[in-house]
Structures are given as C-alpha cells and as structure tokens.
C-alpha cells in the first residue's frame, strides 16, 4: 500500500525506466513500540520531496507489522510495508510460521525471501526459497529475492555460478508474466554486517548476471524491468556509489537502517 499523493509518487529513473527501491531490513531488531518511534522519527526528518527518486520499503519483525500498517495508513506515510520472510504454504499445521496471504492482508507489498541468514542459519534450500517466492507472487506481493556468494565461493571464482543457481530456481517457479515485477538483491554473504562492502563494479557485474538469467525465461522485457538491489554493509557514505552502478536500482540496508537519523541521511545522500 502506498499512501503518497500522486504528486509525490516516486519517479522512475529516466535512464532505465525502473523505479528505484530502498529497503530497510531491520532483522530481529525493534519491538513494536520502538518500530513506531523509529518510523515516526524517520518521517519527521525526511520530507517526501527529498526521496521522490525511490520507493521506500520497511521490513520490521512480524510482530510490528500491524502497528506500522495502522501508522502508515493513519498518517498517510509514504512508506511501503515489507516482511523479512514467509512460509511457502497458505495455511495449516505449521507451528510458528506466517503465510504470504496473512502478510498480504496486512498491506505488505514486498517480502524478502532467501536472505543469506535464513539460508545459512535455518538451512533454507534453493528449492524452498523458490517456493516462498512463488507464494509471495500468488498473494499479489513482490518478492525481494536475495542471492550472493560466500567468501569461499568468491575465492574459487564461483560467484556467477552461485547467483545463477540461486536465481534460476526462483525464475522457474514464478509465472513468466510476473517475472518483470521481481526484485533481486545481490548480497554477497561476506559483505553482510561485516563493514566490508563489495565494490560498485562487483554489484554491476552481478546485476548483469541477474538480468542474463531472467532473460532466458522472461525475455528482454522482463530482464529490463527486473529491479536489482545491492546489499551488504551499505552506509550513508557508500550508498550513492552503489546507486550509480550500472544496472543497480536500489539498496537493501540492514544495520544502517536501524537509526532513523542515519537512515534519513543515507536516503538523502543515495
Ligand atoms: P547490513 O545487512 O547492511 O547490516 O550489511 C544487509 C542485509 O543483511 O540485508
């Protein structure tokens, strides 16, 4: 749900025709009261005119979603609600899980799937991530699919192969006419939370591998419309260099999105 008046809707890039997307991945941080305070502060220090170049999605923990939905609606805040994960089934005996239709009902627009923390810490396979992405699409939301290599894979020159393998399964699981809506976040595992970002050149290279993978099933149109984010130690200092990298349409920001003043600065500087 986007509450911006038409005059303040994000303007697509004149160079690419794609609407840029900056996403705040809060991970397991901010309870619902902290979430409300953080968003109110962000809204206060950031005027909509300052970020017409991008959509802004905020991905809090599940338990914060209802509070933020009400806040965005009541104050007409120009943020899109996001989630960090979902279950691949629509409902049933899956203790502790949250389904995509439940998220859609809360006005969630974007759902992160396949974050490397979930692949690594919770054993999410390529097939499971693809099933989750398909569930998100079936519920009318947009998946932000995270792909990226470990340091070991990078050192053995397997970066491109890893990106292709992770993405191919997702691309195969989604109806071809939905592929153009996909968002893919290139997040090298070694760059996440490490203070050691990849280079804008690495990000640009990943973006072209991602589009080459999408083109095979989705054709040129889908490959041109897919949006690619970079994530991994993004901060206010390096954000604009990543945004300027060829083929990069946005950022997935963890640590630097938690503090509203710092994040507002990052958004203004990107
Ligand atoms: P980071 O996290 O910005 O703290 O590196 C990014 C992410 O995991 O999405």
PDB file of N, CA, C and O in Angstrom, residues 78-121:
ATOM      1  N   UNK A  78       4.571   7.844   3.483  1.00  0.00           N
ATOM      2  CA  UNK A  78       4.929   7.360   2.140  1.00  0.00           C
ATOM      3  C   UNK A  78       5.869   6.153   2.164  1.00  0.00           C
ATOM      4  O   UNK A  78       6.835   6.088   1.410  1.00  0.00           O
ATOM      5  N   UNK A  79       5.609   5.219   3.070  1.00  0.00           N
ATOM      6  CA  UNK A  79       6.451   4.025   3.133  1.00  0.00           C
ATOM      7  C   UNK A  79       5.622   2.812   2.720  1.00  0.00           C
ATOM      8  O   UNK A  79       4.414   2.784   2.914  1.00  0.00           O
ATOM      9  N   UNK A  80       6.308   1.820   2.167  1.00  0.00           N
ATOM     10  CA  UNK A  80       5.645   0.568   1.819  1.00  0.00           C
ATOM     11  C   UNK A  80       6.034  -0.458   2.875  1.00  0.00           C
ATOM     12  O   UNK A  80       7.206  -0.577   3.242  1.00  0.00           O
ATOM     13  N   UNK A  81       5.033  -1.190   3.360  1.00  0.00           N
ATOM     14  CA  UNK A  81       5.301  -2.183   4.389  1.00  0.00           C
ATOM     15  C   UNK A  81       5.957  -3.417   3.756  1.00  0.00           C
ATOM     16  O   UNK A  81       5.546  -3.868   2.683  1.00  0.00           O
ATOM     17  N   UNK A  82       6.965  -3.949   4.447  1.00  0.00           N
ATOM     18  CA  UNK A  82       7.656  -5.128   3.938  1.00  0.00           C
ATOM     19  C   UNK A  82       7.789  -6.181   5.030  1.00  0.00           C
ATOM     20  O   UNK A  82       7.678  -5.876   6.220  1.00  0.00           O
ATOM     21  N   UNK A  83       8.009  -7.426   4.622  1.00  0.00           N
ATOM     22  CA  UNK A  83       8.273  -8.504   5.584  1.00  0.00           C
ATOM     23  C   UNK A  83       9.631  -9.116   5.256  1.00  0.00           C
ATOM     24  O   UNK A  83      10.200  -8.867   4.188  1.00  0.00           O
ATOM     25  N   UNK A  84      10.151  -9.911   6.194  1.00  0.00           N
ATOM     26  CA  UNK A  84      11.510 -10.453   6.039  1.00  0.00           C
ATOM     27  C   UNK A  84      11.521 -11.917   5.599  1.00  0.00           C
ATOM     28  O   UNK A  84      12.579 -12.470   5.319  1.00  0.00           O
ATOM     29  N   UNK A  85      10.332 -12.533   5.584  1.00  0.00           N
ATOM     30  CA  UNK A  85      10.260 -13.969   5.335  1.00  0.00           C
ATOM     31  C   UNK A  85       8.786 -14.347   5.278  1.00  0.00           C
ATOM     32  O   UNK A  85       7.929 -13.548   5.680  1.00  0.00           O
ATOM     33  N   UNK A  86       8.472 -15.530   4.787  1.00  0.00           N
ATOM     34  CA  UNK A  86       7.125 -16.078   4.933  1.00  0.00           C
ATOM     35  C   UNK A  86       7.213 -17.576   4.726  1.00  0.00           C
ATOM     36  O   UNK A  86       8.247 -18.100   4.305  1.00  0.00           O
ATOM     37  N   UNK A  87       6.122 -18.268   5.026  1.00  0.00           N
ATOM     38  CA  UNK A  87       6.050 -19.702   4.761  1.00  0.00           C
ATOM     39  C   UNK A  87       5.551 -19.909   3.332  1.00  0.00           C
ATOM     40  O   UNK A  87       4.865 -19.044   2.787  1.00  0.00           O
ATOM     41  N   UNK A  88       5.890 -21.047   2.762  1.00  0.00           N
ATOM     42  CA  UNK A  88       5.533 -21.300   1.361  1.00  0.00           C
ATOM     43  C   UNK A  88       4.099 -21.809   1.204  1.00  0.00           C
ATOM     44  O   UNK A  88       3.547 -21.767   0.112  1.00  0.00           O
ATOM     45  N   UNK A  89       3.495 -22.322   2.288  1.00  0.00           N
ATOM     46  CA  UNK A  89       2.107 -22.812   2.204  1.00  0.00           C
ATOM     47  C   UNK A  89       1.146 -21.711   2.632  1.00  0.00           C
ATOM     48  O   UNK A  89       1.517 -20.795   3.358  1.00  0.00           O
ATOM     49  N   UNK A  90      -0.104 -21.839   2.216  1.00  0.00           N
ATOM     50  CA  UNK A  90      -1.063 -20.773   2.525  1.00  0.00           C
ATOM     51  C   UNK A  90      -1.618 -20.861   3.938  1.00  0.00           C
ATOM     52  O   UNK A  90      -2.150 -19.878   4.466  1.00  0.00           O
ATOM     53  N   UNK A  91      -1.562 -22.024   4.541  1.00  0.00           N
ATOM     54  CA  UNK A  91      -2.078 -22.182   5.894  1.00  0.00           C
ATOM     55  C   UNK A  91      -1.926 -23.626   6.301  1.00  0.00           C
ATOM     56  O   UNK A  91      -1.496 -24.461   5.505  1.00  0.00           O
ATOM     57  N   UNK A  92      -2.250 -23.933   7.570  1.00  0.00           N
ATOM     58  CA  UNK A  92      -2.216 -25.322   8.009  1.00  0.00           C
ATOM     59  C   UNK A  92      -1.397 -25.508   9.264  1.00  0.00           C
ATOM     60  O   UNK A  92      -1.104 -24.549   9.985  1.00  0.00           O
ATOM     61  N   UNK A  93      -1.028 -26.769   9.513  1.00  0.00           N
ATOM     62  CA  UNK A  93      -0.353 -27.127  10.759  1.00  0.00           C
ATOM     63  C   UNK A  93       1.149 -26.861  10.640  1.00  0.00           C
ATOM     64  O   UNK A  93       1.941 -27.780  10.423  1.00  0.00           O
ATOM     65  N   UNK A  94       1.530 -25.605  10.722  1.00  0.00           N
ATOM     66  CA  UNK A  94       2.940 -25.208  10.638  1.00  0.00           C
ATOM     67  C   UNK A  94       3.239 -24.276  11.804  1.00  0.00           C
ATOM     68  O   UNK A  94       3.297 -23.047  11.648  1.00  0.00           O
ATOM     69  N   UNK A  95       3.377 -24.856  12.976  1.00  0.00           N
ATOM     70  CA  UNK A  95       3.520 -24.084  14.213  1.00  0.00           C
ATOM     71  C   UNK A  95       4.620 -23.030  14.100  1.00  0.00           C
ATOM     72  O   UNK A  95       5.743 -23.347  13.710  1.00  0.00           O
ATOM     73  N   UNK A  96       4.253 -21.809  14.430  1.00  0.00           N
ATOM     74  CA  UNK A  96       5.243 -20.739  14.477  1.00  0.00           C
ATOM     75  C   UNK A  96       5.459 -20.019  13.160  1.00  0.00           C
ATOM     76  O   UNK A  96       6.277 -19.108  13.093  1.00  0.00           O
ATOM     77  N   UNK A  97       4.744 -20.417  12.112  1.00  0.00           N
ATOM     78  CA  UNK A  97       5.005 -19.818  10.793  1.00  0.00           C
ATOM     79  C   UNK A  97       3.953 -18.765  10.416  1.00  0.00           C
ATOM     80  O   UNK A  97       2.876 -18.700  11.008  1.00  0.00           O
ATOM     81  N   UNK A  98       4.272 -17.969   9.419  1.00  0.00           N
ATOM     82  CA  UNK A  98       3.382 -16.909   8.933  1.00  0.00           C
ATOM     83  C   UNK A  98       3.273 -17.058   7.411  1.00  0.00           C
ATOM     84  O   UNK A  98       4.291 -17.194   6.727  1.00  0.00           O
ATOM     85  N   UNK A  99       2.043 -17.056   6.900  1.00  0.00           N
ATOM     86  CA  UNK A  99       1.867 -17.302   5.459  1.00  0.00           C
ATOM     87  C   UNK A  99       1.832 -16.004   4.655  1.00  0.00           C
ATOM     88  O   UNK A  99       1.569 -14.917   5.204  1.00  0.00           O
ATOM     89  N   UNK A 100       2.043 -16.149   3.351  1.00  0.00           N
ATOM     90  CA  UNK A 100       2.003 -14.987   2.462  1.00  0.00           C
ATOM     91  C   UNK A 100       0.621 -14.316   2.450  1.00  0.00           C
ATOM     92  O   UNK A 100       0.544 -13.086   2.520  1.00  0.00           O
ATOM     93  N   UNK A 101      -0.488 -15.080   2.380  1.00  0.00           N
ATOM     94  CA  UNK A 101      -1.797 -14.397   2.407  1.00  0.00           C
ATOM     95  C   UNK A 101      -2.004 -13.571   3.689  1.00  0.00           C
ATOM     96  O   UNK A 101      -2.661 -12.530   3.653  1.00  0.00           O
ATOM     97  N   UNK A 102      -1.448 -14.031   4.809  1.00  0.00           N
ATOM     98  CA  UNK A 102      -1.567 -13.258   6.058  1.00  0.00           C
ATOM     99  C   UNK A 102      -0.854 -11.918   5.923  1.00  0.00           C
ATOM    100  O   UNK A 102      -1.324 -10.885   6.403  1.00  0.00           O
ATOM    101  N   UNK A 103       0.290 -11.950   5.273  1.00  0.00           N
ATOM    102  CA  UNK A 103       1.061 -10.710   5.080  1.00  0.00           C
ATOM    103  C   UNK A 103       0.336  -9.777   4.115  1.00  0.00           C
ATOM    104  O   UNK A 103       0.260  -8.567   4.344  1.00  0.00           O
ATOM    105  N   UNK A 104      -0.214 -10.348   3.058  1.00  0.00           N
ATOM    106  CA  UNK A 104      -0.931  -9.522   2.082  1.00  0.00           C
ATOM    107  C   UNK A 104      -2.091  -8.788   2.756  1.00  0.00           C
ATOM    108  O   UNK A 104      -2.354  -7.615   2.481  1.00  0.00           O
ATOM    109  N   UNK A 105      -2.782  -9.477   3.671  1.00  0.00           N
ATOM    110  CA  UNK A 105      -3.914  -8.877   4.390  1.00  0.00           C
ATOM    111  C   UNK A 105      -3.491  -7.672   5.235  1.00  0.00           C
ATOM    112  O   UNK A 105      -4.296  -6.800   5.567  1.00  0.00           O
ATOM    113  N   UNK A 106      -2.223  -7.661   5.621  1.00  0.00           N
ATOM    114  CA  UNK A 106      -1.713  -6.541   6.423  1.00  0.00           C
ATOM    115  C   UNK A 106      -1.216  -5.389   5.553  1.00  0.00           C
ATOM    116  O   UNK A 106      -0.630  -4.428   6.052  1.00  0.00           O
ATOM    117  N   UNK A 107      -1.398  -5.505   4.250  1.00  0.00           N
ATOM    118  CA  UNK A 107      -0.951  -4.425   3.378  1.00  0.00           C
ATOM    119  C   UNK A 107       0.531  -4.498   3.040  1.00  0.00           C
ATOM    120  O   UNK A 107       1.116  -3.520   2.575  1.00  0.00           O
ATOM    121  N   UNK A 108       1.148  -5.661   3.272  1.00  0.00           N
ATOM    122  CA  UNK A 108       2.565  -5.816   2.924  1.00  0.00           C
ATOM    123  C   UNK A 108       2.720  -5.818   1.396  1.00  0.00           C
ATOM    124  O   UNK A 108       1.935  -6.446   0.685  1.00  0.00           O
ATOM    125  N   UNK A 109       3.704  -5.086   0.912  1.00  0.00           N
ATOM    126  CA  UNK A 109       3.946  -5.013  -0.527  1.00  0.00           C
ATOM    127  C   UNK A 109       5.133  -5.851  -0.977  1.00  0.00           C
ATOM    128  O   UNK A 109       5.130  -6.402  -2.076  1.00  0.00           O
ATOM    129  N   UNK A 110       6.166  -5.910  -0.143  1.00  0.00           N
ATOM    130  CA  UNK A 110       7.401  -6.620  -0.506  1.00  0.00           C
ATOM    131  C   UNK A 110       7.764  -7.629   0.586  1.00  0.00           C
ATOM    132  O   UNK A 110       7.703  -7.298   1.779  1.00  0.00           O
ATOM    133  N   UNK A 111       8.170  -8.812   0.168  1.00  0.00           N
ATOM    134  CA  UNK A 111       8.626  -9.825   1.129  1.00  0.00           C
ATOM    135  C   UNK A 111      10.025 -10.285   0.729  1.00  0.00           C
ATOM    136  O   UNK A 111      10.232 -10.748  -0.407  1.00  0.00           O
ATOM    137  N   UNK A 112      10.972 -10.150   1.640  1.00  0.00           N
ATOM    138  CA  UNK A 112      12.325 -10.660   1.406  1.00  0.00           C
ATOM    139  C   UNK A 112      12.275 -12.186   1.485  1.00  0.00           C
ATOM    140  O   UNK A 112      11.693 -12.737   2.420  1.00  0.00           O
ATOM    141  N   UNK A 113      12.837 -12.860   0.500  1.00  0.00           N
ATOM    142  CA  UNK A 113      12.977 -14.321   0.596  1.00  0.00           C
ATOM    143  C   UNK A 113      14.420 -14.705   0.282  1.00  0.00           C
ATOM    144  O   UNK A 113      15.101 -14.054  -0.502  1.00  0.00           O
ATOM    145  N   UNK A 114      14.881 -15.746   0.952  1.00  0.00           N
ATOM    146  CA  UNK A 114      16.217 -16.258   0.681  1.00  0.00           C
ATOM    147  C   UNK A 114      17.345 -15.393   1.199  1.00  0.00           C
ATOM    148  O   UNK A 114      18.474 -15.453   0.689  1.00  0.00           O
ATOM    149  N   UNK A 115      17.071 -14.604   2.251  1.00  0.00           N
ATOM    150  CA  UNK A 115      18.193 -13.866   2.844  1.00  0.00           C
ATOM    151  C   UNK A 115      19.262 -14.866   3.277  1.00  0.00           C
ATOM    152  O   UNK A 115      18.934 -15.963   3.747  1.00  0.00           O
ATOM    153  N   UNK A 116      20.513 -14.497   3.167  1.00  0.00           N
ATOM    154  CA  UNK A 116      21.576 -15.479   3.444  1.00  0.00           C
ATOM    155  C   UNK A 116      21.538 -15.948   4.895  1.00  0.00           C
ATOM    156  O   UNK A 116      21.956 -17.068   5.194  1.00  0.00           O
ATOM    157  N   UNK A 117      21.024 -15.098   5.804  1.00  0.00           N
ATOM    158  CA  UNK A 117      20.922 -15.555   7.193  1.00  0.00           C
ATOM    159  C   UNK A 117      19.927 -16.719   7.295  1.00  0.00           C
ATOM    160  O   UNK A 117      20.117 -17.638   8.083  1.00  0.00           O
ATOM    161  N   UNK A 118      18.875 -16.668   6.496  1.00  0.00           N
ATOM    162  CA  UNK A 118      17.900 -17.766   6.512  1.00  0.00           C
ATOM    163  C   UNK A 118      18.467 -18.996   5.787  1.00  0.00           C
ATOM    164  O   UNK A 118      18.258 -20.131   6.216  1.00  0.00           O
ATOM    165  N   UNK A 119      19.194 -18.778   4.727  1.00  0.00           N
ATOM    166  CA  UNK A 119      19.780 -19.933   4.026  1.00  0.00           C
ATOM    167  C   UNK A 119      20.790 -20.617   4.948  1.00  0.00           C
ATOM    168  O   UNK A 119      20.836 -21.838   5.056  1.00  0.00           O
ATOM    169  N   UNK A 120      21.596 -19.808   5.621  1.00  0.00           N
ATOM    170  CA  UNK A 120      22.707 -20.350   6.399  1.00  0.00           C
ATOM    171  C   UNK A 120      22.255 -20.851   7.779  1.00  0.00           C
ATOM    172  O   UNK A 120      22.604 -21.961   8.183  1.00  0.00           O
ATOM    173  N   UNK A 121      21.481 -20.028   8.507  1.00  0.00           N
ATOM    174  CA  UNK A 121      21.141 -20.382   9.887  1.00  0.00           C
ATOM    175  C   UNK A 121      19.944 -21.325   9.983  1.00  0.00           C
ATOM    176  O   UNK A 121      19.801 -22.044  10.953  1.00  0.00           O
TER     177      UNK A 121
END
